Coordinates of C-alpha atoms and ligand atoms in Angstrom, one line a residue:
X1 CA 0.0 0.0 0.0
X2 CA 1.4 3.4 -0.9
X3 CA 0.0 6.9 -0.6
X4 CA -3.5 6.8 0.9
X5 CA -5.6 9.1 -1.3
X6 CA -8.3 9.7 1.3
X7 CA -5.8 11.5 3.5
X8 CA -6.0 14.4 1.1
X9 CA -9.7 14.8 1.7
X10 CA -9.0 16.0 5.2
X11 CA -9.1 19.5 6.5
X12 CA -6.5 20.4 9.1
X13 CA -6.6 17.9 12.0
X14 CA -8.0 19.5 15.1
X15 CA -5.4 19.7 17.9
X16 CA -7.9 19.0 20.7
X17 CA -9.3 15.5 21.0
X18 CA -11.9 14.4 23.4
X19 CA -9.9 11.6 25.1
X20 CA -11.4 10.3 28.2
X21 CA -9.5 11.8 31.2
X22 CA -9.3 8.4 32.9
X23 CA -7.6 6.9 29.8
X24 CA -5.3 9.9 29.4
X25 CA -4.2 9.2 33.0
X26 CA -2.7 5.9 32.1
X27 CA -1.3 6.9 28.7
X28 CA 2.2 6.2 30.0
X29 CA 1.2 2.7 31.3
X30 CA -0.2 1.9 27.9
X31 CA 3.0 3.0 26.2
X32 CA 4.9 0.7 28.5
X33 CA 2.6 -2.3 27.8
X34 CA 2.8 -1.6 24.0
X35 CA 6.6 -1.4 24.0
X36 CA 6.9 -4.6 26.1
X37 CA 4.7 -6.5 23.6
X38 CA 6.6 -4.9 20.7
X39 CA 9.9 -6.2 22.1
X40 CA 8.6 -9.8 22.4
X41 CA 6.7 -10.5 19.2
X42 CA 5.2 -13.9 18.6
X43 CA 3.7 -15.6 15.5
X44 CA 0.1 -16.8 15.1
X45 CA -1.2 -19.4 17.5
X46 CA 2.0 -19.3 19.6
X47 CA 1.4 -15.9 21.2
X48 CA 1.9 -17.6 24.6
X49 CA 3.7 -14.7 26.3
X50 CA 1.4 -12.0 24.9
X51 CA -1.7 -14.0 25.7
X52 CA -0.6 -14.5 29.3
X53 CA 0.2 -10.8 29.7
X54 CA -3.2 -9.9 28.3
X55 CA -5.0 -12.4 30.6
X56 CA -3.1 -11.2 33.7
X57 CA -3.8 -7.6 33.0
X58 CA -7.5 -8.2 32.4
X59 CA -7.7 -10.1 35.7
X60 CA -6.0 -7.3 37.4
X61 CA -8.5 -4.8 35.9
X62 CA -11.3 -7.0 37.3
X63 CA -12.6 -8.7 34.1
X64 CA -13.8 -12.3 33.9
X65 CA -11.1 -14.0 31.8
X66 CA -11.4 -16.9 29.5
X67 CA -8.4 -18.4 27.7
X68 CA -7.8 -21.2 25.3
X69 CA -10.2 -20.4 22.5
X70 CA -8.2 -20.8 19.2
X71 CA -5.2 -21.9 21.3
X72 CA -4.0 -18.5 22.4
X73 CA -7.1 -16.4 22.2
X74 CA -8.3 -14.5 25.3
X75 CA -11.8 -13.1 26.0
X76 CA -12.3 -10.6 28.9
X77 CA -15.8 -9.9 30.0
X78 CA -17.3 -7.0 31.9
X79 CA -20.9 -7.3 33.1
X80 CA -23.0 -4.5 34.4
X81 CA -26.6 -5.5 34.7
X82 CA -29.2 -6.1 32.0
X83 CA -28.5 -4.6 28.6
X84 CA -27.1 -5.3 25.2
X85 CA -23.8 -7.1 24.6
X86 CA -21.0 -5.7 22.6
X87 CA -17.7 -7.3 21.3
X88 CA -14.5 -5.4 20.9
X89 CA -11.7 -7.2 19.0
X90 CA -8.0 -6.9 18.8
X91 CA -5.3 -9.1 17.3
X92 CA -2.2 -10.5 19.1
X93 CA 0.2 -11.8 16.5
X94 CA 3.4 -10.5 14.9
X95 CA 5.0 -11.1 11.5
X96 CA 7.9 -13.3 10.4
X97 CA 10.2 -10.4 9.7
X98 CA 13.5 -9.1 11.1
X99 CA 13.1 -5.6 12.6
X100 CA 15.5 -2.9 11.4
X101 CA 14.5 -0.3 14.0
X102 CA 17.2 0.6 16.5
X103 CA 15.2 1.8 19.5
X104 CA 15.5 0.2 22.9
X105 CA 12.3 -1.8 22.7
X106 CA 13.2 -3.4 19.3
X107 CA 12.3 -7.0 18.9
X108 CA 14.4 -9.5 20.9
X109 CA 13.0 -12.4 18.9
X110 CA 15.1 -12.7 15.7
X111 CA 13.0 -13.0 12.6
X112 CA 9.8 -11.8 14.4
X113 CA 8.4 -8.3 14.4
X114 CA 5.3 -6.4 15.3
X115 CA 5.3 -4.8 11.9
X116 CA 1.5 -4.4 11.6
X117 CA 0.8 -2.7 14.9
X118 CA -1.1 -5.5 16.5
X119 CA 0.9 -4.6 19.6
X120 CA -0.9 -1.3 19.5
X121 CA -4.3 -2.8 18.8
X122 CA -3.9 -5.2 21.8
X123 CA -2.8 -2.3 24.0
X124 CA -5.7 0.0 23.0
X125 CA -8.1 -2.7 23.8
X126 CA -6.4 -3.3 27.2
X127 CA -6.7 0.4 27.8
X128 CA -10.4 0.4 27.0
X129 CA -10.9 -2.7 29.2
X130 CA -9.2 -1.0 32.1
X131 CA -11.3 2.1 31.8
X132 CA -14.6 0.3 31.2
X133 CA -14.0 -2.1 34.2
X134 CA -13.1 0.8 36.4
X135 CA -15.9 3.2 35.5
X136 CA -18.8 0.9 34.4
X137 CA -20.7 3.8 32.8
X138 CA -22.8 1.4 30.8
X139 CA -25.5 -1.2 31.2
X140 CA -25.0 -4.6 29.6
X141 CA -22.0 -6.8 28.8
X142 CA -18.7 -6.0 27.1
X143 CA -16.6 -8.9 25.7
X144 CA -13.0 -7.9 24.9
X145 CA -11.8 -10.3 22.3
X146 CA -8.1 -10.8 21.7
X147 CA -7.6 -13.1 18.8
X148 CA -4.5 -14.9 17.6
X149 CA -3.1 -15.4 14.1
X150 CA -4.5 -12.5 12.0
X151 CA -1.6 -12.6 9.7
X152 CA -2.6 -15.5 7.5
X153 CA -3.6 -18.1 10.1
X154 CA -7.2 -17.0 10.2
X155 CA -7.4 -16.9 14.0
X156 CA -10.6 -14.9 13.8
X157 CA -12.2 -17.7 11.8
X158 CA -11.0 -20.3 14.2
X159 CA -12.4 -18.4 17.2
X160 CA -15.8 -18.1 15.5
X161 CA -15.7 -21.8 14.5
X162 CA -14.8 -22.8 18.1
X163 CA -17.9 -21.1 19.4
X164 CA -16.8 -17.5 20.2
X165 CA -20.2 -16.0 19.8
X166 CA -22.1 -19.0 21.4
X167 CA -19.9 -18.7 24.4
X168 CA -19.8 -14.9 24.4
X169 CA -23.0 -13.7 22.6
X170 CA -22.8 -10.2 21.2
X171 CA -25.3 -7.9 19.4
X172 CA -22.5 -6.4 17.5
X173 CA -18.7 -6.6 17.1
X174 CA -16.2 -3.9 16.4
X175 CA -12.6 -3.9 15.3
X176 CA -10.0 -1.4 14.1
X177 CA -6.6 -1.2 12.4
X178 CA -4.0 1.6 12.5
X179 CA -3.3 3.3 9.2
X180 CA 0.1 4.8 8.5
X181 CA -0.1 7.9 6.3
X182 CA -3.3 9.0 7.9
X183 CA -2.8 11.9 10.4
X184 CA -3.0 11.2 14.1
X185 CA -6.6 12.1 15.2
X186 CA -8.4 10.8 12.1
X187 CA -10.7 7.8 12.0
X188 CA -12.0 6.3 8.7
X189 CA -15.0 4.0 8.3
X190 CA -18.1 3.5 6.1
X191 CA -20.9 1.0 5.3
X192 CA -20.0 -1.7 2.9
X193 CA -16.6 -3.2 1.9
X194 CA -13.6 -1.7 3.6
X195 CA -11.0 -4.5 2.8
X196 CA -11.0 -7.1 0.0
X197 CA -11.0 -10.9 -0.1
X198 CA -7.7 -12.5 -0.7
X199 CA -7.6 -15.8 -2.6
X200 CA -4.9 -17.6 -4.5
X201 CA -4.8 -19.9 -7.5
X202 CA -2.4 -22.5 -8.9
X203 CA -2.5 -24.4 -12.1
X204 CA -0.3 -26.8 -14.0
X205 CA -0.3 -26.8 -17.8
X206 CA 0.8 -30.3 -18.8
X207 CA 2.2 -30.2 -22.3
X208 CA 4.8 -32.4 -24.0
X209 CA 8.5 -31.6 -23.7
X210 CA 10.8 -31.7 -26.6
X211 CA 13.7 -30.1 -28.5
X212 CA 13.6 -26.3 -28.8
X213 CA 14.5 -26.7 -32.5
X214 CA 11.5 -29.0 -33.2
X215 CA 8.4 -27.4 -31.6
X216 CA 6.1 -29.3 -33.9
X217 CA 7.1 -32.5 -32.0
X218 CA 6.2 -30.9 -28.7
X219 CA 3.2 -29.3 -27.0
X220 CA 4.8 -26.2 -25.6
X221 CA 3.4 -25.3 -22.2
X222 CA 5.3 -22.0 -22.1
X223 CA 3.4 -20.5 -25.0
X224 CA 0.1 -22.0 -23.7
X225 CA 0.9 -20.6 -20.2
X226 CA 1.6 -17.1 -21.7
X227 CA -1.8 -17.1 -23.4
X228 CA -3.4 -18.1 -20.1
X229 CA -1.7 -15.3 -18.2
X230 CA -2.7 -12.7 -20.8
X231 CA -6.3 -14.0 -21.0
X232 CA -6.8 -13.8 -17.3
X233 CA -6.7 -10.0 -17.7
X234 CA -10.0 -10.1 -19.6
X235 CA -11.7 -11.0 -16.3
X236 CA -11.2 -7.5 -15.0
X237 CA -11.4 -5.6 -18.3
X238 CA -14.2 -7.5 -20.1
X239 CA -16.1 -9.8 -17.9
X240 CA -16.6 -7.7 -14.7
X241 CA -18.8 -4.6 -14.6
X242 CA -16.7 -1.5 -14.8
X243 CA -17.8 -0.3 -11.4
X244 CA -17.1 -3.6 -9.7
X245 CA -13.5 -4.4 -8.5
X246 CA -11.4 -7.4 -9.1
X247 CA -7.6 -7.8 -9.2
X248 CA -6.1 -10.9 -10.8
X249 CA -2.3 -10.9 -10.4
X250 CA -0.3 -13.8 -11.8
X251 CA 2.8 -13.7 -9.6
X252 CA 4.4 -17.1 -10.3
X253 CA 5.4 -18.7 -13.6
X254 CA 7.7 -21.6 -13.2
X255 CA 9.0 -23.5 -16.3
X256 CA 12.0 -25.1 -17.7
X257 CA 15.8 -24.6 -17.1
X258 CA 17.6 -25.1 -20.4
X259 CA 17.8 -22.8 -23.5
X260 CA 17.2 -25.6 -25.8
X261 CA 14.5 -27.7 -24.1
X262 CA 10.8 -27.1 -24.3
X263 CA 9.7 -28.1 -20.8
X264 CA 7.0 -30.7 -20.1
X265 CA 4.9 -28.5 -17.9
X266 CA 4.4 -25.0 -16.5
X267 CA 3.2 -24.1 -13.0
X268 CA 1.4 -20.7 -12.8
X269 CA 0.1 -19.1 -9.6
X270 CA -1.3 -15.8 -8.3
X271 CA -3.6 -13.8 -6.2
X272 CA -7.3 -12.7 -6.6
X273 CA -8.8 -9.7 -4.7
X274 CA -12.5 -8.8 -4.7
X275 CA -15.1 -7.0 -2.6
X276 CA -18.3 -8.9 -3.5
X277 CA -18.9 -12.6 -3.1
X278 CA -20.6 -12.9 -6.5
X279 CA -17.6 -11.4 -8.2
X280 CA -15.3 -13.7 -6.2
X281 CA -17.3 -16.8 -7.3
X282 CA -17.4 -15.6 -11.0
X283 CA -13.7 -14.9 -11.0
X284 CA -12.9 -18.4 -9.7
X285 CA -15.1 -19.9 -12.5
X286 CA -13.6 -17.7 -15.2
X287 CA -10.0 -18.5 -14.2
X288 CA -10.7 -22.2 -14.5
X289 CA -12.6 -21.9 -17.7
X290 CA -9.9 -19.8 -19.4
X291 CA -7.1 -22.0 -18.2
X292 CA -8.8 -25.3 -19.2
X293 CA -10.2 -23.8 -22.5
X294 CA -6.8 -22.6 -23.7
X295 CA -5.1 -25.9 -22.7
X296 CA -7.7 -27.9 -24.5
X297 CA -7.4 -25.7 -27.7
X298 CA -3.7 -26.4 -27.7
X299 CA -3.7 -30.1 -26.9
X300 CA -2.5 -29.7 -23.3
X301 CA -4.2 -30.7 -20.1
X302 CA -4.7 -28.5 -17.1
X303 CA -5.1 -29.0 -13.4
X304 CA -6.5 -26.0 -11.6
X305 CA -6.7 -25.3 -7.9
X306 CA -8.3 -22.3 -6.2
X307 CA -7.8 -21.5 -2.5
X308 CA -10.2 -19.2 -0.7
X309 CA -8.4 -17.0 1.8
X310 CA -10.0 -14.3 3.9
X311 CA -13.4 -13.0 2.7
X312 CA -13.9 -9.3 2.1
X313 CA -14.4 -7.2 5.2
X314 CA -17.9 -5.7 4.8
X315 CA -19.2 -3.2 7.4
X316 CA -22.9 -3.4 8.3
X317 CA -24.5 0.0 7.6
X318 CA -26.2 0.6 11.0
X319 CA -23.0 -0.4 12.9
X320 CA -20.9 1.7 10.6
X321 CA -23.1 4.7 11.4
X322 CA -22.9 4.0 15.2
X323 CA -19.1 3.4 15.1
X324 CA -18.5 6.7 13.2
X325 CA -20.8 8.5 15.6
X326 CA -18.7 7.3 18.6
X327 CA -15.5 8.1 16.7
X328 CA -16.7 11.6 16.0
X329 CA -17.2 12.2 19.8
X330 CA -13.5 11.4 20.3
X331 CA -11.7 13.0 17.3
X332 CA -14.3 15.5 16.1
X333 CA -16.7 15.2 13.2
X334 CA -14.3 17.1 10.9
X335 CA -11.6 14.4 11.4
X336 CA -13.7 11.5 10.3
X337 CA -13.3 10.0 6.8
X338 CA -16.7 8.7 5.8
X339 CA -16.3 8.5 2.0
X340 CA -15.9 4.9 1.0
X341 CA -12.4 4.2 -0.3
X342 CA -11.7 0.5 0.5
X343 CA -8.2 -1.1 0.3
X344 CA -7.4 -4.3 -1.6
X345 CA -5.6 -5.7 1.5
X346 CA -7.5 -8.2 3.7
X347 CA -8.3 -8.9 7.3
X348 CA -9.7 -11.9 9.1
X349 CA -12.1 -9.7 11.2
X350 CA -14.2 -10.4 8.1
X351 CA -15.2 -13.7 9.6
X352 CA -16.6 -12.0 12.6
X353 CA -18.6 -9.6 10.4
X354 CA -20.0 -12.6 8.6
X355 CA -21.2 -14.0 11.9
X356 CA -22.4 -10.8 13.6
X357 CA -23.3 -7.2 12.6
X358 CA -20.4 -4.8 13.2
X359 CA -17.9 -2.4 11.8
X360 CA -14.1 -2.1 11.2
X361 CA -12.4 1.3 11.1
X362 CA -9.0 2.7 10.4
X363 CA -7.3 4.9 12.9
X364 CA -4.7 7.3 11.7
X365 CA -1.2 6.2 12.8
X366 CA 0.5 9.5 11.7
X367 CA 2.5 10.8 8.8
X368 CA 6.1 11.1 7.8
X369 CA 8.7 10.3 10.5
X370 CA 6.0 9.8 13.1
X371 CA 3.8 6.9 12.2
X372 CA 4.0 7.2 8.4
X373 CA 6.0 4.1 7.6
X374 CA 3.7 1.5 6.0
X375 CA 2.8 -1.7 7.8
X376 CA 4.9 -4.9 7.0
X377 CA 8.0 -2.7 6.5
X378 CA 11.0 -3.6 8.8
X379 CA 11.1 0.1 9.9
X380 CA 7.5 0.3 10.9
X381 CA 6.4 1.2 14.4
X382 CA 3.0 1.7 15.9
X383 CA 2.6 5.3 17.1
X384 CA 2.1 5.4 20.9
X385 CA 0.5 8.8 20.5
X386 CA -2.7 7.2 19.2
X387 CA -3.1 4.7 22.1
X388 CA -5.5 6.9 24.1
X389 CA -7.4 7.8 20.9
X390 CA -8.1 4.1 20.1
X391 CA -8.9 3.2 23.7
X392 CA -11.3 6.2 24.0
X393 CA -13.0 5.3 20.7
X394 CA -13.8 1.8 22.0
X395 CA -14.9 3.2 25.4
X396 CA -17.1 5.8 23.7
X397 CA -18.7 3.1 21.5
X398 CA -19.6 1.0 24.6
X399 CA -21.0 4.0 26.5
X400 CA -23.0 5.0 23.5
X401 CA -24.4 1.6 22.6
X402 CA -24.9 0.4 26.1
X403 CA -26.1 3.7 27.4
X404 CA -27.4 3.8 30.9
Ligands
NI1 NI1 -2.6 -6.0 10.6

C-alpha cells in the first residue's frame, strides 16, 4: 500500500481531542505495555507470552477472563446488569520479519516483528478494558476479544468456529486497524466493503516436452501458459462490470531450465482480490474456464486449484453509522473520513462480520517520520500517541451503545 488518497480529503486535523481523562491518566502505562509487547513479538497461534500478559492484565482490571479459544485467544468480559452485549476485538500476532529499527524496545526475537501494529491494537483494547471495568458507565455486557493469528492463520475464523459467539454472545462486534499515512486524530469508516477478499490460485499446464528446434514434435506449455496469463486480464477488463472491483495478479510462472529444451509442464500461480462474493465466485469460475479452455485448444491438459483465503471485510450499515458517531465524539466530526475508499488488502475480522453485525475502522497512525512508515515494513512502528485515541473510541462506543 502506498499513498493513501483519502488523507487528502481531510481538513487540518484538530489539535484538541476528546480523550477520556481516565484513559489519558494511564497513557504512560499503555505506552509501556505496548513497547513490552513490541519487544517480544510472537507468531500466530503461539502468542503464549502475549496472551498470558493480556489475561493477567484483564484479571488485574477485574474482568472475567477466558483463555484457550483458538489456542492463544483471550476473552475478557465486563458485566454490568441487563442490557445489550458488545464485542471489541484486537489481534495479538506479529510477522515473520526481522526488525530494522534501533530503538531500545526493538524485537528481541530474531525474525519476528510487530510490523503491523497488532501490539498497539492489543494495548488500545487493554486500555479500553481497564477504563470500562473501572468506571462501568454502561448497562449490559462487554466482551474484549483478543484473537491470535490474524496474519494468514485465520485466528478470527478459528475463534468463530470454536464457538466464540455462542460462548460470548454479542449484538454487534467492532474492530480497528492503524493506518500509516493518515494523520493522528483521524478515523475512517463507512458502510459496505472496507477491505478485500484474498484468494490464491495455482494451475499446472501439462504439455509435452521436446527439442527447442523442433516445436512441432512438442506441446509447448510456455506458449500456452503465456496465453493463459494474458487472457486472465480479460476477467477484470471485459467480464466484470466497470464499477465492480477485481484484481487478478499472476505472480508465479515456473517453467524449464535449459535454453534448448521445451519443458514438459508449467506451473502458474497468483492472487485474486474482490469486494463482492458474487464477483469472487465468478472470477474463480472464469480463471478455471480460461485455463482449461486454452489448454484444450492447444492439446495440453490443465489441473486447476483455487484456494479461498479471507473473505472481504464488509461493514454493516447501521453499525458503521454508530461506530462513526462514537469516533466523532473522540476526534471531532471534521476528522472523520466517511467517504468509502476501501483497500485491496485483507483482514480476518471479516469472519466475525459474517457471523455478527459490526464495523471495522482505520485509525490514523500519523504521517512522515511519526507513524507514516507503512505496515509490514522492517522500519514500521506503531505510534504510541494514538493509544489513548483508540482506547477512547472503543470506550465511547460502549458507553453510546450500552447507554445507561
Ligand atoms: Ni494488521
